[in-house]
Coordinates of C-alpha atoms and ligand atoms in Angstrom, one line a residue:
M1 CA 302.0 75.7 -98.8
E2 CA 301.9 77.3 -95.3
P3 CA 304.3 80.3 -95.3
A4 CA 307.8 79.9 -93.9
E5 CA 308.0 80.0 -90.4
M6 CA 310.2 83.0 -89.9
N7 CA 312.2 84.2 -87.4
E8 CA 312.3 87.9 -86.8
N9 CA 314.7 87.8 -89.8
K10 CA 313.5 86.4 -93.2
D11 CA 314.7 83.0 -93.1
M12 CA 316.2 82.8 -96.8
K13 CA 316.8 78.9 -97.2
S14 CA 313.7 78.1 -96.1
M15 CA 312.0 79.9 -98.9
T16 CA 310.5 78.5 -102.5
L17 CA 311.9 80.0 -105.6
A18 CA 308.7 81.9 -105.7
E19 CA 308.6 83.4 -102.4
L20 CA 312.2 84.5 -102.9
R21 CA 311.3 85.6 -106.1
E22 CA 308.5 88.0 -104.0
A23 CA 311.0 88.7 -101.3
L24 CA 313.7 90.6 -103.4
Q25 CA 311.0 92.1 -105.2
P26 CA 311.1 95.4 -103.2
L27 CA 315.0 95.5 -103.2
G28 CA 314.3 96.6 -106.9
V29 CA 316.6 94.1 -108.2
P30 CA 316.7 91.9 -111.6
R31 CA 314.5 89.0 -111.4
Y32 CA 317.0 86.4 -111.9
R33 CA 319.0 87.4 -108.9
A34 CA 316.8 85.2 -106.9
D35 CA 317.4 82.3 -109.5
Q36 CA 321.0 82.8 -108.9
M37 CA 320.8 83.2 -105.4
Y38 CA 318.6 80.0 -105.2
R39 CA 320.9 78.2 -107.1
W40 CA 324.2 79.5 -104.7
M41 CA 322.1 78.1 -101.8
H42 CA 320.7 74.9 -102.6
V43 CA 322.9 73.7 -105.5
Q44 CA 326.6 75.4 -104.8
L45 CA 325.8 75.0 -101.2
A46 CA 327.5 78.5 -100.5
E47 CA 328.1 79.0 -96.7
S48 CA 327.3 82.9 -96.7
P49 CA 326.3 85.5 -99.0
E50 CA 329.9 86.4 -99.4
Q51 CA 330.8 83.7 -101.4
M52 CA 328.2 84.0 -104.1
S53 CA 331.2 85.8 -106.0
N54 CA 328.9 86.3 -109.2
L55 CA 326.4 88.8 -107.5
P56 CA 327.1 92.3 -107.0
R57 CA 328.8 93.1 -103.6
A58 CA 326.1 95.7 -102.8
F59 CA 323.3 92.9 -103.4
R60 CA 325.5 90.6 -100.9
Q61 CA 325.5 93.1 -98.5
Q62 CA 321.6 93.8 -98.8
M63 CA 320.9 90.0 -98.1
E64 CA 323.0 90.0 -95.2
D65 CA 320.6 92.7 -93.9
M66 CA 317.4 91.5 -94.8
G67 CA 317.7 88.1 -93.4
E68 CA 319.3 85.2 -91.6
Y69 CA 321.5 83.1 -93.5
V70 CA 321.1 79.7 -91.4
T71 CA 324.2 77.7 -91.5
L72 CA 325.4 75.0 -88.9
R73 CA 328.6 74.5 -87.2
T74 CA 330.3 71.0 -86.5
V75 CA 330.8 70.1 -83.2
D76 CA 331.8 66.5 -83.4
R77 CA 332.0 64.5 -86.4
Q78 CA 332.7 60.5 -86.0
I79 CA 333.5 58.0 -88.5
S80 CA 333.1 54.3 -88.2
R81 CA 336.0 52.3 -89.0
M82 CA 333.8 49.4 -89.5
D83 CA 331.5 50.5 -92.4
G84 CA 332.4 54.3 -93.0
T85 CA 329.2 55.6 -91.4
Q86 CA 329.7 59.0 -90.3
K87 CA 327.8 60.8 -87.4
F88 CA 327.4 64.7 -86.8
L89 CA 327.0 66.5 -84.1
F90 CA 325.9 70.2 -85.2
A91 CA 325.1 73.4 -83.2
L92 CA 322.0 75.4 -84.8
P93 CA 322.4 79.3 -84.7
D94 CA 320.7 79.4 -80.9
D95 CA 323.6 76.9 -80.2
N96 CA 321.0 73.8 -79.6
L97 CA 322.5 70.5 -80.9
V98 CA 321.2 68.0 -83.3
E99 CA 322.5 64.8 -84.8
S100 CA 322.6 63.4 -88.4
V101 CA 324.2 60.2 -90.0
F102 CA 325.8 59.6 -93.2
M103 CA 325.7 56.1 -94.4
R104 CA 326.9 54.4 -97.5
Y105 CA 325.1 51.5 -99.0
R106 CA 325.3 49.8 -102.5
F107 CA 322.3 52.0 -103.7
G108 CA 323.9 55.2 -103.0
N109 CA 324.7 57.3 -100.0
S110 CA 321.9 58.1 -97.5
V111 CA 321.5 60.9 -94.9
C112 CA 319.1 60.7 -92.0
V113 CA 318.1 63.7 -90.3
S114 CA 316.8 65.1 -87.4
S115 CA 313.6 67.3 -87.1
Q116 CA 312.9 68.6 -83.9
V117 CA 315.2 69.7 -81.1
G118 CA 314.6 66.8 -78.6
C119 CA 311.4 65.1 -79.0
R120 CA 307.9 65.0 -76.9
M121 CA 306.7 61.6 -77.9
G122 CA 308.2 59.5 -75.2
C123 CA 308.7 56.0 -76.9
R124 CA 310.2 53.8 -74.1
F125 CA 313.2 52.4 -75.8
C126 CA 314.4 55.7 -77.6
A127 CA 317.3 58.0 -76.4
S128 CA 316.1 61.1 -78.4
T129 CA 313.2 61.6 -75.8
L130 CA 314.8 61.3 -72.5
N131 CA 315.6 65.2 -72.4
G132 CA 312.2 66.1 -73.8
W133 CA 311.4 68.4 -76.4
E134 CA 313.0 71.8 -76.9
R135 CA 312.0 73.1 -80.6
N136 CA 311.2 72.4 -84.1
L137 CA 313.6 72.7 -86.8
L138 CA 313.2 75.2 -89.5
A139 CA 313.2 73.7 -93.1
S140 CA 316.5 75.4 -93.4
E141 CA 318.3 74.0 -90.6
M142 CA 316.9 70.3 -92.1
L143 CA 318.3 71.3 -95.4
E144 CA 321.7 72.0 -93.7
Q145 CA 321.9 68.7 -92.0
V146 CA 321.9 67.7 -95.8
Y147 CA 324.4 70.1 -97.3
A148 CA 326.6 70.4 -94.4
I149 CA 327.3 66.5 -94.7
M150 CA 327.7 66.8 -98.4
R151 CA 329.9 69.6 -98.0
A152 CA 332.3 67.5 -95.5
T153 CA 332.4 64.5 -97.3
G154 CA 332.5 65.8 -100.8
E155 CA 330.0 63.2 -101.6
R156 CA 326.6 62.9 -103.5
V157 CA 323.6 62.3 -101.4
S158 CA 320.8 60.3 -103.1
H159 CA 318.7 59.3 -100.4
L160 CA 317.2 60.8 -97.4
V161 CA 315.6 59.4 -94.5
I162 CA 313.9 61.3 -91.5
M163 CA 314.6 59.5 -88.6
G164 CA 316.7 61.0 -86.4
T165 CA 315.3 63.0 -83.4
G166 CA 311.7 64.2 -83.3
E167 CA 308.3 63.4 -84.6
P168 CA 308.0 64.6 -88.2
M169 CA 304.5 65.1 -87.8
D170 CA 304.7 67.1 -85.1
N171 CA 306.4 69.5 -87.0
Y172 CA 304.3 68.9 -90.2
D173 CA 304.5 72.1 -92.3
N174 CA 308.3 72.4 -91.9
V175 CA 309.0 69.1 -92.9
V176 CA 307.1 68.9 -95.9
R177 CA 308.3 72.6 -97.2
F178 CA 312.2 71.1 -96.4
I179 CA 310.8 67.9 -98.4
R180 CA 309.7 70.2 -101.2
L181 CA 313.0 72.2 -101.5
L182 CA 315.1 69.4 -101.3
S183 CA 313.3 67.8 -104.3
S184 CA 313.0 71.1 -106.3
P185 CA 314.3 70.8 -109.7
E186 CA 316.0 73.9 -109.3
G187 CA 318.0 72.8 -106.1
Q188 CA 319.3 69.4 -105.2
N189 CA 316.3 67.5 -107.2
L190 CA 317.0 64.5 -105.1
S191 CA 313.9 62.0 -106.1
Q192 CA 311.1 61.8 -103.5
R193 CA 311.0 58.3 -104.2
N194 CA 314.5 58.2 -102.3
I195 CA 312.9 59.9 -99.4
T196 CA 311.5 58.2 -96.2
V197 CA 309.4 60.3 -93.2
S198 CA 309.2 58.0 -90.2
T199 CA 306.3 58.6 -87.9
C200 CA 305.4 56.9 -84.3
G201 CA 302.1 57.0 -85.8
I202 CA 300.2 60.2 -85.6
V203 CA 296.8 59.8 -87.3
P204 CA 295.6 62.9 -88.8
G205 CA 299.6 63.6 -90.2
I206 CA 299.5 60.4 -91.8
R207 CA 296.3 61.3 -93.8
R208 CA 297.5 65.0 -94.3
L209 CA 300.6 63.9 -96.0
A210 CA 298.8 61.4 -98.5
E211 CA 297.1 64.5 -100.2
E212 CA 300.1 66.5 -100.6
G213 CA 301.0 65.2 -103.9
L214 CA 304.5 63.9 -102.8
Q215 CA 306.1 60.8 -104.1
I216 CA 307.6 59.7 -100.5
T217 CA 307.8 56.7 -98.8
L218 CA 306.0 56.3 -95.3
A219 CA 307.7 54.4 -92.5
L220 CA 305.2 53.7 -89.6
S221 CA 306.8 53.0 -86.3
L222 CA 304.4 50.1 -85.1
H223 CA 306.6 47.9 -82.3
A224 CA 303.7 45.9 -81.1
T225 CA 300.5 44.5 -83.1
T226 CA 298.1 44.9 -79.9
D227 CA 297.0 48.3 -78.4
E228 CA 297.7 47.2 -75.3
K229 CA 301.0 46.3 -75.8
R230 CA 301.8 48.8 -77.9
R231 CA 300.7 51.4 -74.9
K232 CA 303.4 49.8 -73.1
I233 CA 306.0 51.2 -75.0
M234 CA 304.6 53.8 -77.4
P235 CA 302.6 56.9 -75.3
I236 CA 301.2 57.9 -78.6
A237 CA 299.5 54.2 -78.7
E238 CA 297.1 56.0 -75.9
Q239 CA 295.7 58.7 -78.4
Y240 CA 295.6 56.4 -81.6
S241 CA 294.2 52.8 -81.9
I242 CA 296.3 50.3 -84.5
E243 CA 292.7 49.9 -86.3
E244 CA 292.8 53.9 -87.2
L245 CA 296.1 53.4 -87.7
M246 CA 295.8 51.1 -90.3
K247 CA 293.3 52.9 -92.1
A248 CA 295.3 55.8 -92.2
A249 CA 298.2 53.7 -93.7
A250 CA 295.6 51.8 -96.3
Y251 CA 294.5 55.4 -97.1
Y252 CA 298.3 56.7 -97.8
F253 CA 298.6 53.5 -99.8
D254 CA 295.7 54.1 -101.7
R255 CA 296.4 57.9 -102.9
T256 CA 300.0 57.7 -103.6
G257 CA 300.4 54.3 -104.6
R258 CA 303.6 54.2 -102.4
Q259 CA 304.4 51.3 -100.3
V260 CA 304.1 51.5 -96.8
T261 CA 306.9 50.0 -94.5
F262 CA 306.1 48.8 -91.1
E263 CA 309.1 49.9 -88.5
Y264 CA 309.6 46.9 -86.0
S265 CA 312.3 47.2 -83.2
L266 CA 312.5 43.7 -81.7
I267 CA 313.0 43.5 -78.2
R268 CA 313.6 40.7 -76.6
D269 CA 310.7 39.3 -74.2
V270 CA 308.7 42.1 -75.3
N271 CA 307.4 41.7 -78.7
D272 CA 309.4 38.9 -80.4
T273 CA 307.2 35.8 -79.7
D274 CA 305.6 33.6 -82.9
T275 CA 302.4 35.1 -81.8
D276 CA 303.8 38.5 -82.2
A277 CA 304.9 37.7 -85.7
A278 CA 301.5 35.8 -86.8
G279 CA 299.8 39.2 -85.5
L280 CA 302.3 41.5 -87.5
A281 CA 301.7 39.5 -90.7
A282 CA 298.0 40.1 -90.1
L283 CA 298.4 43.5 -90.1
A284 CA 300.8 43.9 -93.0
R285 CA 299.4 41.6 -95.1
P286 CA 296.0 43.7 -96.3
I287 CA 298.2 46.6 -97.5
R288 CA 300.9 44.9 -98.5
A289 CA 303.4 46.9 -96.3
H290 CA 306.9 46.1 -95.9
V291 CA 308.2 45.2 -92.3
N292 CA 311.6 46.2 -91.4
L293 CA 312.9 45.1 -88.5
I294 CA 315.3 46.6 -86.0
P295 CA 317.0 44.9 -83.6
V296 CA 316.4 47.4 -80.6
N297 CA 319.5 49.3 -79.7
P298 CA 320.4 49.2 -76.0
V299 CA 319.9 52.4 -74.4
A300 CA 321.9 52.8 -71.4
E301 CA 319.1 54.5 -69.5
R302 CA 316.7 51.5 -70.6
S303 CA 316.3 48.0 -70.0
F304 CA 315.2 46.5 -73.4
V305 CA 317.7 44.0 -74.8
Q306 CA 317.7 42.5 -78.6
P307 CA 316.8 39.1 -79.2
S308 CA 319.6 36.7 -80.1
A309 CA 320.4 37.1 -84.1
E310 CA 319.2 33.4 -84.6
A311 CA 315.7 34.7 -82.9
A312 CA 315.7 37.5 -85.0
Q313 CA 316.0 35.3 -88.0
R314 CA 313.2 33.0 -86.9
F315 CA 310.9 36.0 -86.4
K316 CA 311.8 37.3 -90.0
A317 CA 311.3 33.7 -91.8
K318 CA 308.0 33.4 -89.8
L319 CA 306.7 36.5 -91.8
E320 CA 308.1 35.5 -94.6
K321 CA 306.2 32.0 -94.9
S322 CA 303.4 34.7 -94.4
G323 CA 304.1 36.1 -97.5
I324 CA 305.4 39.1 -96.2
S325 CA 307.9 41.5 -97.4
V326 CA 310.9 41.8 -94.7
T327 CA 314.0 43.0 -94.1
I328 CA 316.4 42.8 -90.9
R329 CA 318.0 46.3 -90.5
R330 CA 321.7 46.2 -91.2
E331 CA 323.3 47.6 -88.0
L332 CA 325.4 50.6 -89.5
G333 CA 328.1 52.1 -86.9
R334 CA 328.1 50.4 -84.0
D335 CA 331.4 51.5 -82.8
I336 CA 330.5 55.4 -82.9
D337 CA 327.5 55.9 -80.8
G338 CA 325.4 54.3 -83.3
A339 CA 322.0 54.2 -81.7
C340 CA 319.4 56.9 -82.2
G341 CA 320.4 60.2 -80.6
Q342 CA 323.1 58.5 -78.1
L343 CA 326.1 61.0 -79.8
R344 CA 324.0 64.1 -78.7
R345 CA 323.0 62.5 -75.4
R346 CA 326.6 62.2 -74.6
H347 CA 327.4 65.8 -75.4
L348 CA 324.9 66.8 -73.2
D349 CA 325.7 65.1 -70.2
R350 CA 328.9 66.6 -70.6
E351 CA 328.0 70.1 -70.9
P352 CA 325.0 72.0 -69.7
F353 CA 322.2 72.0 -72.1
G354 CA 322.7 73.8 -75.6
K355 CA 326.7 74.6 -74.5
T356 CA 328.8 73.4 -77.1
I357 CA 332.6 72.7 -77.2
Ligands
SAH401 N1 309.7 59.5 -84.3 C1 309.7 59.4 -85.7 C2 311.1 59.1 -86.2 C3 312.4 59.1 -85.3 S1 312.9 57.5 -84.7 C4 309.2 57.9 -85.4 O1 308.8 57.6 -84.5 O2 309.1 57.1 -86.1 C5 313.2 56.5 -86.2 C6 312.9 54.7 -86.0 O3 313.9 54.6 -84.6 C7 311.5 54.3 -85.4 O4 311.1 53.6 -85.8 C8 312.1 54.4 -83.7 O5 311.1 53.8 -82.9 C9 313.0 53.7 -83.9 N2 313.8 53.7 -82.8 C10 314.1 54.7 -81.8 N3 314.7 54.1 -80.8 C11 315.0 52.9 -81.0 C12 316.2 51.9 -80.6 N4 316.7 52.2 -79.3 N5 316.3 50.9 -81.3 C13 315.8 50.4 -82.1 N6 315.3 51.7 -83.0 C14 314.8 52.6 -82.1

């Protein structure tokens, strides 16, 4: 693994247990201190070294001096009256804002995290990219989104989707580090099978991820079945053709044995015809991909419209008839700035960039 990206100070929460042991060595403390500290950070979810009550005071002070202990400040929290979905807006140590979502499902609680501050992929229908890209998130800053939500709700989190603001493959090392830390047996031990990484389709990233030995799910944001149409809504399609994408997805399936998901935002009069459905089935069938249909979330600055519920059902039925496994994503938290990146945007509109309430 690449070494953790450090700030000037050592970012302790981004370190693996082995790295933490090494970092503590010069302090001359017993070896088990690293294990205790890892447990405080990743299992007991301490908000500061001060809370680590079974560690000697002098050692806690050394830790405060040695490195940065990343935590997030909750700036806004909205709870849906419709379905209990909760949206969180967090301030990072440098006051940048990120958004995360807590969702309850029958199979367990799921958290959706952001991987970057802003995004530079420029997908036309997406609110997260409208203000551009500011910076990558550290592994600790992604972990803290999950931990802060666990602290705030007092609930267990069993599922993770990296589908918030940002393109995970554009912050590859930190994202993979984050996944390893969250699924580490000495930490939260979250099952990798319950982790999904969503990408707009950066081919070298997909191929690299296939080699990591992880058991996570890859979700590919497809949204169109021809290069021509895809280029109109996703600038990344200028760089990678659908053919290259399909080869990379097949490679991922082959190497990991994990069924790939195609995400497909249904947009009225853009990609919701019978021809589109037939094209999508033809792409999904060879690699037995699962298709997740997402009626597009209207974004104020864009004019994209959802197909009617009946049209979406027809599109789904057409795929099913072709033998494709398909779901329509249930919309959660519609009453609380539910759509991607909208809570953050509302705050950015109100306050100068970076400043928080
Ligand atoms: N950058 C990654 C992950 C973030 S977006 C990616 O592109 O996959 C997570 C998913 O939400 C992607 O499939 C994205 O295309 C989709 N999405 C973004 N804005 C949307 C909107 N307004 N309506 C529906 N889906 C949207």
